[in-house]
Amino acid sequence: MEQWIRKYIRASGAPDITSLRAALATTPPDQLLQLITTIRDSKSYTALLLAISRGHPEIAHLLLTPLREIADELLFEKDEGGHTALHWAVEKGDRELVELILHTVSSGKKYKLIAVKNGVGYTALTKAAVSGYTEIVETLLISLSVEQRVSLLNIQTNRYLNTALHRAAYSGHTAALRSMLTSIPPDRVSALLSINNRDSRTPLEEAESWGRKESVELLKSWKRPVLAVPVTPAFWKFAALQDADNQRATALAQAERRIGLLQDEAEQHAAALANQREESQQQIAALQEANNQMTAELANQREESQQQIVALQEANNQMTADMAAMMERLNRLDIYLRTPTDTNETGDQFHEPLG
């Protein structure tokens, strides 16, 4: 995995997804997080920041998916322009990647991550409002409580003191404006629409200044007495979207817990198999040793038997030779006994000596 990250950081072309998948298959999440956090390019970019900023969302998905709720430090990392991974995901208009990041960060850190300012004071919401990414605006706000939404919409940029509402009004992104306004109770809207930027303009005045007619009409419709503003159907729709998002997050957490249990069971099963394999290997080794001893004993017995056979053969040969010598003597004796005798002068019989 380390080799892949270093290779990817040095590369300028399309990444090798196949080798990344293979590396991830053998890399535990905590080790993966450590590698992504520590290995950087010359500008201190992590592999995650490079993947998103280079336009490789598939790499970001593969890197982030195993790191749910353990990647806070990584997600708060900034590049030289002060951009986090979330800033870059919004910059690319990638709603799915924005959702993945929001589901990866710890639940208690979501607001803080969305509220992080880049070098010019833009939050992720501000960037979405500037670009008119309505779905991303809704995705960011849905993940927060009502009070957190209000707080986020109150944040002003460093230099021009614009809120996200100012930037959407300036750019004429009426749909994004509507999503932000309907995400909070109507009685909280008036205060937000009264915020002045550095030029002492409210969001309505900013829209009027730049001739954004649709945005002007929308903002004027909200300039009514607070008591006369009902809770609009759009607000309830937004609340329903938030409930659906919460339910999906809960289902995801439950699925992850089930996966964790299955992984634990798999690890226990693997450990049991490893023990069985070790016991089998020990038994095989014992059998091999016993076989080796038996083979050695058989070899010794064979050698002893061969020595005995040789000794028996020698004894048999000697016995055969002795018998042959005895037969020869017997034959000579038989000839001797059959040979006619002679008498000497005294009348005694004598024989030739047997030799």
mmCIF file of C-alpha atoms in Angstrom:
data_model
loop_
_atom_site.group_PDB
_atom_site.id
_atom_site.type_symbol
_atom_site.label_atom_id
_atom_site.label_comp_id
_atom_site.label_asym_id
_atom_site.label_seq_id
_atom_site.Cartn_x
_atom_site.Cartn_y
_atom_site.Cartn_z
ATOM 1 C CA MET A 1 0.000 0.000 0.000
ATOM 2 C CA GLU A 2 2.845 2.358 0.847
ATOM 3 C CA GLN A 3 4.411 1.701 -2.539
ATOM 4 C CA TRP A 4 1.119 2.471 -4.287
ATOM 5 C CA ILE A 5 0.654 5.783 -2.424
ATOM 6 C CA ARG A 6 4.192 6.939 -3.212
ATOM 7 C CA LYS A 7 3.751 5.959 -6.851
ATOM 8 C CA TYR A 8 0.406 7.787 -7.056
ATOM 9 C CA ILE A 9 1.809 10.957 -5.466
ATOM 10 C CA ARG A 10 4.613 11.001 -8.053
ATOM 11 C CA ALA A 11 2.305 10.195 -10.984
ATOM 12 C CA SER A 12 0.576 12.825 -13.084
ATOM 13 C CA GLY A 13 -1.632 10.583 -15.238
ATOM 14 C CA ALA A 14 -4.572 8.293 -14.531
ATOM 15 C CA PRO A 15 -4.141 6.064 -11.455
ATOM 16 C CA ASP A 16 -4.017 2.278 -11.482
ATOM 17 C CA ILE A 17 -7.275 1.263 -9.759
ATOM 18 C CA THR A 18 -6.542 -2.462 -9.990
ATOM 19 C CA SER A 19 -3.309 -2.237 -8.021
ATOM 20 C CA LEU A 20 -4.997 0.019 -5.444
ATOM 21 C CA ARG A 21 -7.802 -2.495 -4.891
ATOM 22 C CA ALA A 22 -5.237 -5.263 -4.477
ATOM 23 C CA ALA A 23 -3.256 -3.186 -1.972
ATOM 24 C CA LEU A 24 -6.385 -2.262 0.018
ATOM 25 C CA ALA A 25 -7.377 -5.924 0.293
ATOM 26 C CA THR A 26 -4.388 -6.585 2.577
ATOM 27 C CA THR A 27 -4.188 -3.245 4.426
ATOM 28 C CA PRO A 28 -5.984 -2.765 7.792
ATOM 29 C CA PRO A 29 -7.884 0.578 8.112
ATOM 30 C CA ASP A 30 -5.613 1.958 10.861
ATOM 31 C CA GLN A 31 -2.495 1.211 8.805
ATOM 32 C CA LEU A 32 -4.121 2.741 5.715
ATOM 33 C CA LEU A 33 -4.960 5.911 7.662
ATOM 34 C CA GLN A 34 -1.394 6.191 8.964
ATOM 35 C CA LEU A 35 0.042 5.834 5.463
ATOM 36 C CA ILE A 36 -2.316 8.416 3.930
ATOM 37 C CA THR A 37 -1.615 10.847 6.756
ATOM 38 C CA THR A 38 2.181 10.562 6.774
ATOM 39 C CA ILE A 39 3.093 10.173 3.080
ATOM 40 C CA ARG A 40 2.886 13.554 1.306
ATOM 41 C CA ASP A 41 4.161 15.296 -1.791
ATOM 42 C CA SER A 42 6.498 18.295 -1.873
ATOM 43 C CA LYS A 43 3.582 20.646 -1.086
ATOM 44 C CA SER A 44 2.438 18.507 1.868
ATOM 45 C CA TYR A 45 -0.590 17.245 -0.059
ATOM 46 C CA THR A 46 -1.906 13.918 1.182
ATOM 47 C CA ALA A 47 -2.969 11.253 -1.324
ATOM 48 C CA LEU A 48 -6.602 12.065 -0.476
ATOM 49 C CA LEU A 49 -6.245 15.776 -1.244
ATOM 50 C CA LEU A 50 -4.400 14.950 -4.463
ATOM 51 C CA ALA A 51 -7.056 12.455 -5.540
ATOM 52 C CA ILE A 52 -9.903 14.956 -5.141
ATOM 53 C CA SER A 53 -8.061 18.005 -6.471
ATOM 54 C CA ARG A 54 -6.767 16.038 -9.497
ATOM 55 C CA GLY A 55 -10.279 14.883 -10.320
ATOM 56 C CA HIS A 56 -9.921 11.241 -9.289
ATOM 57 C CA PRO A 57 -13.055 10.738 -7.152
ATOM 58 C CA GLU A 58 -12.866 6.962 -7.556
ATOM 59 C CA ILE A 59 -9.539 7.003 -5.700
ATOM 60 C CA ALA A 60 -11.017 9.167 -2.933
ATOM 61 C CA HIS A 61 -13.930 6.740 -2.563
ATOM 62 C CA LEU A 62 -11.610 3.739 -2.272
ATOM 63 C CA LEU A 63 -9.377 5.484 0.268
ATOM 64 C CA LEU A 64 -12.179 6.878 2.436
ATOM 65 C CA THR A 65 -14.647 3.986 2.504
ATOM 66 C CA PRO A 66 -12.695 1.893 5.076
ATOM 67 C CA LEU A 67 -12.015 4.894 7.340
ATOM 68 C CA ARG A 68 -15.448 5.768 8.781
ATOM 69 C CA GLU A 69 -15.130 7.776 12.022
ATOM 70 C CA ILE A 70 -11.346 7.255 12.307
ATOM 71 C CA ALA A 71 -10.235 9.778 9.666
ATOM 72 C CA ASP A 72 -10.998 13.084 11.409
ATOM 73 C CA GLU A 73 -7.383 14.229 11.439
ATOM 74 C CA LEU A 74 -7.031 13.399 7.752
ATOM 75 C CA LEU A 75 -10.236 15.217 6.756
ATOM 76 C CA PHE A 76 -9.165 18.405 8.550
ATOM 77 C CA GLU A 77 -5.855 18.502 6.664
ATOM 78 C CA LYS A 78 -5.465 21.585 4.434
ATOM 79 C CA ASP A 79 -3.461 22.267 1.296
ATOM 80 C CA GLU A 80 -1.457 25.434 0.706
ATOM 81 C CA GLY A 81 -4.664 27.316 -0.179
ATOM 82 C CA GLY A 82 -6.388 26.249 3.019
ATOM 83 C CA HIS A 83 -8.669 23.755 1.240
ATOM 84 C CA THR A 84 -9.788 20.606 2.998
ATOM 85 C CA ALA A 85 -10.938 17.466 1.197
ATOM 86 C CA LEU A 86 -14.507 18.699 1.677
ATOM 87 C CA HIS A 87 -13.681 22.063 0.043
ATOM 88 C CA TRP A 88 -12.285 20.195 -2.956
ATOM 89 C CA ALA A 89 -15.242 17.835 -3.178
ATOM 90 C CA VAL A 90 -17.587 20.859 -3.269
ATOM 91 C CA GLU A 91 -15.303 22.606 -5.761
ATOM 92 C CA LYS A 92 -15.655 19.594 -8.092
ATOM 93 C CA GLY A 93 -19.442 19.544 -7.616
ATOM 94 C CA ASP A 94 -19.287 15.894 -6.503
ATOM 95 C CA ARG A 95 -22.311 15.413 -4.231
ATOM 96 C CA GLU A 96 -21.621 11.693 -3.679
ATOM 97 C CA LEU A 97 -18.108 12.441 -2.508
ATOM 98 C CA VAL A 98 -19.429 15.191 -0.218
ATOM 99 C CA GLU A 99 -21.846 12.657 1.298
ATOM 100 C CA LEU A 100 -19.041 10.120 1.738
ATOM 101 C CA ILE A 101 -16.870 12.659 3.552
ATOM 102 C CA LEU A 102 -19.753 13.672 5.830
ATOM 103 C CA HIS A 103 -20.415 10.015 6.649
ATOM 104 C CA THR A 104 -16.712 9.367 7.243
ATOM 105 C CA VAL A 105 -16.082 12.190 9.733
ATOM 106 C CA SER A 106 -17.172 11.602 13.327
ATOM 107 C CA SER A 107 -20.753 12.715 13.936
ATOM 108 C CA GLY A 108 -19.597 15.266 16.509
ATOM 109 C CA LYS A 109 -17.168 16.862 14.024
ATOM 110 C CA LYS A 110 -19.485 17.389 11.038
ATOM 111 C CA TYR A 111 -20.346 21.009 11.826
ATOM 112 C CA LYS A 112 -16.733 21.871 12.560
ATOM 113 C CA LEU A 113 -15.598 20.351 9.243
ATOM 114 C CA ILE A 114 -18.276 22.140 7.205
ATOM 115 C CA ALA A 115 -17.468 25.398 9.000
ATOM 116 C CA VAL A 116 -13.711 25.251 8.289
ATOM 117 C CA LYS A 117 -12.606 28.315 6.289
ATOM 118 C CA ASN A 118 -10.145 28.160 3.429
ATOM 119 C CA GLY A 119 -7.582 30.848 2.656
ATOM 120 C CA VAL A 120 -10.201 33.443 1.638
ATOM 121 C CA GLY A 121 -12.638 32.537 4.392
ATOM 122 C CA TYR A 122 -14.985 30.301 2.394
ATOM 123 C CA THR A 123 -16.631 27.413 4.154
ATOM 124 C CA ALA A 124 -17.776 24.381 2.187
ATOM 125 C CA LEU A 125 -21.280 25.865 2.247
ATOM 126 C CA THR A 126 -20.012 29.204 0.921
ATOM 127 C CA LYS A 127 -18.273 27.443 -1.987
ATOM 128 C CA ALA A 128 -21.444 25.507 -2.794
ATOM 129 C CA ALA A 129 -23.499 28.723 -2.683
ATOM 130 C CA VAL A 130 -21.046 30.575 -4.952
ATOM 131 C CA SER A 131 -21.212 27.781 -7.533
ATOM 132 C CA GLY A 132 -24.970 27.286 -7.244
ATOM 133 C CA TYR A 133 -24.676 23.610 -6.301
ATOM 134 C CA THR A 134 -28.129 23.347 -4.756
ATOM 135 C CA GLU A 135 -27.982 19.607 -4.075
ATOM 136 C CA ILE A 136 -24.663 20.015 -2.282
ATOM 137 C CA VAL A 137 -26.059 22.935 -0.278
ATOM 138 C CA GLU A 138 -28.900 20.678 0.861
ATOM 139 C CA THR A 139 -26.532 17.778 1.556
ATOM 140 C CA LEU A 140 -24.359 19.955 3.793
ATOM 141 C CA LEU A 141 -27.280 21.451 5.708
ATOM 142 C CA ILE A 142 -29.213 18.193 6.084
ATOM 143 C CA SER A 143 -26.345 16.707 8.079
ATOM 144 C CA LEU A 144 -26.631 19.427 10.753
ATOM 145 C CA SER A 145 -29.094 20.377 13.450
ATOM 146 C CA VAL A 146 -31.222 23.539 13.063
ATOM 147 C CA GLU A 147 -29.000 25.497 15.452
ATOM 148 C CA GLN A 148 -25.896 24.415 13.566
ATOM 149 C CA ARG A 149 -27.464 25.490 10.271
ATOM 150 C CA VAL A 150 -28.263 28.917 11.681
ATOM 151 C CA SER A 151 -24.717 29.205 13.016
ATOM 152 C CA LEU A 152 -23.262 28.154 9.656
ATOM 153 C CA LEU A 153 -25.381 30.678 7.753
ATOM 154 C CA ASN A 154 -24.097 33.400 10.100
ATOM 155 C CA ILE A 155 -20.433 32.792 9.201
ATOM 156 C CA GLN A 156 -18.875 35.636 7.193
ATOM 157 C CA THR A 157 -15.817 35.477 4.958
ATOM 158 C CA ASN A 158 -12.502 36.968 6.068
ATOM 159 C CA ARG A 159 -12.246 39.925 3.717
ATOM 160 C CA TYR A 160 -15.637 40.975 2.366
ATOM 161 C CA LEU A 161 -17.704 39.659 5.293
ATOM 162 C CA ASN A 162 -20.113 37.872 2.987
ATOM 163 C CA THR A 163 -22.280 35.035 4.263
ATOM 164 C CA ALA A 164 -23.298 32.094 2.096
ATOM 165 C CA LEU A 165 -26.588 33.952 1.499
ATOM 166 C CA HIS A 166 -24.685 37.007 0.264
ATOM 167 C CA ARG A 167 -22.659 34.886 -2.161
ATOM 168 C CA ALA A 168 -25.691 33.049 -3.538
ATOM 169 C CA ALA A 169 -27.578 36.353 -3.925
ATOM 170 C CA TYR A 170 -24.560 37.969 -5.607
ATOM 171 C CA SER A 171 -24.319 35.106 -8.111
ATOM 172 C CA GLY A 172 -28.063 34.875 -8.661
ATOM 173 C CA HIS A 173 -28.356 31.247 -7.573
ATOM 174 C CA THR A 174 -31.979 31.412 -6.525
ATOM 175 C CA ALA A 175 -32.444 27.671 -5.966
ATOM 176 C CA ALA A 176 -29.482 27.563 -3.587
ATOM 177 C CA LEU A 177 -30.859 30.614 -1.781
ATOM 178 C CA ARG A 178 -34.229 28.929 -1.389
ATOM 179 C CA SER A 179 -32.647 25.751 0.011
ATOM 180 C CA MET A 180 -30.725 27.716 2.622
ATOM 181 C CA LEU A 181 -33.738 29.809 3.648
ATOM 182 C CA THR A 182 -36.092 26.839 3.905
ATOM 183 C CA SER A 183 -33.614 24.786 5.931
ATOM 184 C CA ILE A 184 -34.339 26.786 9.096
ATOM 185 C CA PRO A 185 -37.532 27.892 10.849
ATOM 186 C CA PRO A 186 -39.018 31.088 9.346
ATOM 187 C CA ASP A 187 -38.639 33.033 12.578
ATOM 188 C CA ARG A 188 -34.838 32.664 12.319
ATOM 189 C CA VAL A 189 -34.578 33.959 8.747
ATOM 190 C CA SER A 190 -35.056 37.654 9.441
ATOM 191 C CA ALA A 191 -31.844 37.965 11.439
ATOM 192 C CA LEU A 192 -29.845 36.259 8.709
ATOM 193 C CA LEU A 193 -31.232 38.565 6.034
ATOM 194 C CA SER A 194 -30.244 41.576 8.144
ATOM 195 C CA ILE A 195 -26.506 40.773 8.183
ATOM 196 C CA ASN A 196 -24.388 43.393 6.399
ATOM 197 C CA ASN A 197 -21.219 42.642 4.494
ATOM 198 C CA ARG A 198 -18.203 44.942 4.252
ATOM 199 C CA ASP A 199 -20.117 47.195 1.832
ATOM 200 C CA SER A 200 -22.999 47.413 4.317
ATOM 201 C CA ARG A 201 -25.257 45.385 2.051
ATOM 202 C CA THR A 202 -27.709 42.701 3.082
ATOM 203 C CA PRO A 203 -28.214 39.663 0.814
ATOM 204 C CA LEU A 204 -31.263 41.406 -0.713
ATOM 205 C CA GLU A 205 -29.303 44.564 -1.397
ATOM 206 C CA GLU A 206 -26.487 42.494 -2.894
ATOM 207 C CA ALA A 207 -28.944 40.812 -5.284
ATOM 208 C CA GLU A 208 -30.475 44.182 -6.219
ATOM 209 C CA SER A 209 -27.033 45.690 -6.792
ATOM 210 C CA TRP A 210 -26.165 42.976 -9.329
ATOM 211 C CA GLY A 211 -29.586 42.819 -10.947
ATOM 212 C CA ARG A 212 -30.465 39.266 -9.885
ATOM 213 C CA LYS A 213 -34.225 39.607 -10.360
ATOM 214 C CA GLU A 214 -35.319 36.126 -9.321
ATOM 215 C CA SER A 215 -33.167 36.241 -6.218
ATOM 216 C CA VAL A 216 -34.532 39.717 -5.393
ATOM 217 C CA GLU A 217 -38.109 38.465 -5.643
ATOM 218 C CA LEU A 218 -37.353 35.466 -3.448
ATOM 219 C CA LEU A 219 -35.613 37.542 -0.777
ATOM 220 C CA LYS A 220 -38.356 40.157 -0.772
ATOM 221 C CA SER A 221 -40.917 37.455 -0.149
ATOM 222 C CA TRP A 222 -39.108 36.717 3.102
ATOM 223 C CA LYS A 223 -39.108 40.371 4.235
ATOM 224 C CA ARG A 224 -42.396 40.040 6.043
ATOM 225 C CA PRO A 225 -43.190 40.292 9.719
ATOM 226 C CA VAL A 226 -41.949 37.194 11.473
ATOM 227 C CA LEU A 227 -45.349 36.352 12.976
ATOM 228 C CA ALA A 228 -46.941 36.389 9.544
ATOM 229 C CA VAL A 229 -44.490 33.875 8.084
ATOM 230 C CA PRO A 230 -45.855 30.333 8.304
ATOM 231 C CA VAL A 231 -43.768 27.221 8.406
ATOM 232 C CA THR A 232 -43.594 26.527 4.689
ATOM 233 C CA PRO A 233 -44.007 23.103 3.065
ATOM 234 C CA ALA A 234 -40.461 23.484 1.804
ATOM 235 C CA PHE A 235 -39.193 23.576 5.391
ATOM 236 C CA TRP A 236 -41.019 20.353 6.213
ATOM 237 C CA LYS A 237 -39.674 18.802 3.036
ATOM 238 C CA PHE A 238 -36.190 19.757 4.147
ATOM 239 C CA ALA A 239 -36.872 18.279 7.573
ATOM 240 C CA ALA A 240 -38.043 15.066 5.909
ATOM 241 C CA LEU A 241 -34.834 14.958 3.885
ATOM 242 C CA GLN A 242 -32.865 15.352 7.078
ATOM 243 C CA ASP A 243 -34.790 12.512 8.725
ATOM 244 C CA ALA A 244 -34.118 10.314 5.696
ATOM 245 C CA ASP A 245 -30.430 11.173 5.873
ATOM 246 C CA ASN A 246 -30.352 10.349 9.579
ATOM 247 C CA GLN A 247 -32.094 7.038 8.938
ATOM 248 C CA ARG A 248 -29.635 6.213 6.204
ATOM 249 C CA ALA A 249 -26.732 7.087 8.508
ATOM 250 C CA THR A 250 -28.238 4.862 11.205
ATOM 251 C CA ALA A 251 -28.715 2.018 8.734
ATOM 252 C CA LEU A 252 -25.139 2.479 7.559
ATOM 253 C CA ALA A 253 -23.858 2.375 11.128
ATOM 254 C CA GLN A 254 -25.868 -0.797 11.809
ATOM 255 C CA ALA A 255 -24.539 -2.374 8.629
ATOM 256 C CA GLU A 256 -21.006 -1.467 9.659
ATOM 257 C CA ARG A 257 -21.581 -3.033 13.077
ATOM 258 C CA ARG A 258 -22.843 -6.207 11.399
ATOM 259 C CA ILE A 259 -19.824 -6.180 9.126
ATOM 260 C CA GLY A 260 -17.633 -5.756 12.196
ATOM 261 C CA LEU A 261 -19.270 -8.776 13.843
ATOM 262 C CA LEU A 262 -18.840 -10.808 10.675
ATOM 263 C CA GLN A 263 -15.212 -9.736 10.490
ATOM 264 C CA ASP A 264 -14.706 -10.781 14.123
ATOM 265 C CA GLU A 265 -16.300 -14.156 13.396
ATOM 266 C CA ALA A 266 -14.147 -14.513 10.295
ATOM 267 C CA GLU A 267 -11.029 -13.673 12.313
ATOM 268 C CA GLN A 268 -11.975 -16.205 14.993
ATOM 269 C CA HIS A 269 -12.642 -18.816 12.324
ATOM 270 C CA ALA A 270 -9.329 -17.986 10.675
ATOM 271 C CA ALA A 271 -7.570 -18.284 14.057
ATOM 272 C CA ALA A 272 -9.235 -21.687 14.655
ATOM 273 C CA LEU A 273 -8.183 -22.833 11.193
ATOM 274 C CA ALA A 274 -4.664 -21.585 11.868
ATOM 275 C CA ASN A 275 -4.566 -23.586 15.121
ATOM 276 C CA GLN A 276 -5.882 -26.657 13.346
ATOM 277 C CA ARG A 277 -3.323 -26.186 10.607
ATOM 278 C CA GLU A 278 -0.547 -25.839 13.180
ATOM 279 C CA GLU A 279 -1.728 -28.974 14.998
ATOM 280 C CA SER A 280 -1.947 -30.826 11.680
ATOM 281 C CA GLN A 281 1.539 -29.677 10.774
ATOM 282 C CA GLN A 282 2.832 -30.866 14.147
ATOM 283 C CA GLN A 283 1.127 -34.228 13.641
ATOM 284 C CA ILE A 284 2.559 -34.484 10.141
ATOM 285 C CA ALA A 285 6.005 -33.616 11.487
ATOM 286 C CA ALA A 286 5.640 -36.289 14.192
ATOM 287 C CA LEU A 287 4.528 -38.851 11.611
ATOM 288 C CA GLN A 288 7.408 -37.896 9.354
ATOM 289 C CA GLU A 289 9.856 -38.256 12.223
ATOM 290 C CA ALA A 290 8.373 -41.647 13.148
ATOM 291 C CA ASN A 291 8.555 -42.689 9.498
ATOM 292 C CA ASN A 292 12.172 -41.555 9.315
ATOM 293 C CA GLN A 293 13.007 -43.588 12.422
ATOM 294 C CA MET A 294 11.202 -46.620 11.046
ATOM 295 C CA THR A 295 13.000 -46.216 7.732
ATOM 296 C CA ALA A 296 16.331 -45.991 9.563
ATOM 297 C CA GLU A 297 15.511 -49.104 11.617
ATOM 298 C CA LEU A 298 14.476 -50.992 8.491
ATOM 299 C CA ALA A 299 17.697 -49.904 6.812
ATOM 300 C CA ASN A 300 19.682 -51.163 9.816
ATOM 301 C CA GLN A 301 17.764 -54.436 9.807
ATOM 302 C CA ARG A 302 18.345 -54.802 6.067
ATOM 303 C CA GLU A 303 22.049 -54.189 6.513
ATOM 304 C CA GLU A 304 22.206 -56.722 9.358
ATOM 305 C CA SER A 305 20.236 -59.214 7.267
ATOM 306 C CA GLN A 306 22.567 -58.714 4.332
ATOM 307 C CA GLN A 307 25.564 -59.265 6.619
ATOM 308 C CA GLN A 308 23.949 -62.445 7.964
ATOM 309 C CA ILE A 309 23.195 -63.614 4.417
ATOM 310 C CA VAL A 310 26.803 -62.981 3.443
ATOM 311 C CA ALA A 311 27.987 -64.853 6.519
ATOM 312 C CA LEU A 312 25.620 -67.748 5.755
ATOM 313 C CA GLN A 313 26.763 -67.805 2.168
ATOM 314 C CA GLU A 314 30.393 -67.924 3.279
ATOM 315 C CA ALA A 315 29.585 -70.688 5.764
ATOM 316 C CA ASN A 316 27.675 -72.559 3.067
ATOM 317 C CA ASN A 317 30.574 -72.162 0.661
ATOM 318 C CA GLN A 318 32.975 -73.459 3.305
ATOM 319 C CA MET A 319 30.681 -76.338 4.088
ATOM 320 C CA THR A 320 30.370 -77.138 0.392
ATOM 321 C CA ALA A 321 34.131 -77.067 0.051
ATOM 322 C CA ASP A 322 34.534 -79.314 3.125
ATOM 323 C CA MET A 323 31.945 -81.735 1.771
ATOM 324 C CA ALA A 324 33.707 -81.805 -1.600
ATOM 325 C CA ALA A 325 37.007 -82.586 0.134
ATOM 326 C CA MET A 326 35.369 -85.292 2.193
ATOM 327 C CA MET A 327 33.752 -86.854 -0.887
ATOM 328 C CA GLU A 328 37.101 -86.881 -2.602
ATOM 329 C CA ARG A 329 38.649 -88.706 0.354
ATOM 330 C CA LEU A 330 35.735 -91.136 0.424
ATOM 331 C CA ASN A 331 36.148 -91.818 -3.269
ATOM 332 C CA ARG A 332 39.827 -92.480 -2.839
ATOM 333 C CA LEU A 333 39.076 -94.752 0.102
ATOM 334 C CA ASP A 334 36.575 -96.644 -1.948
ATOM 335 C CA ILE A 335 39.103 -97.121 -4.759
ATOM 336 C CA TYR A 336 41.646 -98.216 -2.260
ATOM 337 C CA LEU A 337 39.395 -100.803 -0.765
ATOM 338 C CA ARG A 338 38.562 -102.226 -4.162
ATOM 339 C CA THR A 339 42.182 -102.491 -5.368
ATOM 340 C CA PRO A 340 43.700 -106.134 -5.258
ATOM 341 C CA THR A 341 46.286 -106.639 -2.575
ATOM 342 C CA ASP A 342 49.822 -107.900 -2.981
ATOM 343 C CA THR A 343 51.817 -110.081 -0.525
ATOM 344 C CA ASN A 344 55.338 -109.587 0.431
ATOM 345 C CA GLU A 345 57.907 -112.276 1.006
ATOM 346 C CA THR A 346 56.729 -112.937 4.480
ATOM 347 C CA GLY A 347 53.209 -113.401 3.278
ATOM 348 C CA ASP A 348 51.901 -110.051 4.634
ATOM 349 C CA GLN A 349 49.482 -108.047 2.469
ATOM 350 C CA PHE A 350 50.245 -104.438 1.787
ATOM 351 C CA HIS A 351 48.566 -101.585 -0.010
ATOM 352 C CA GLU A 352 49.666 -98.478 -1.621
ATOM 353 C CA PRO A 353 49.443 -95.648 0.884
ATOM 354 C CA LEU A 354 46.364 -93.550 0.492
ATOM 355 C CA GLY A 355 48.546 -90.617 0.066
#
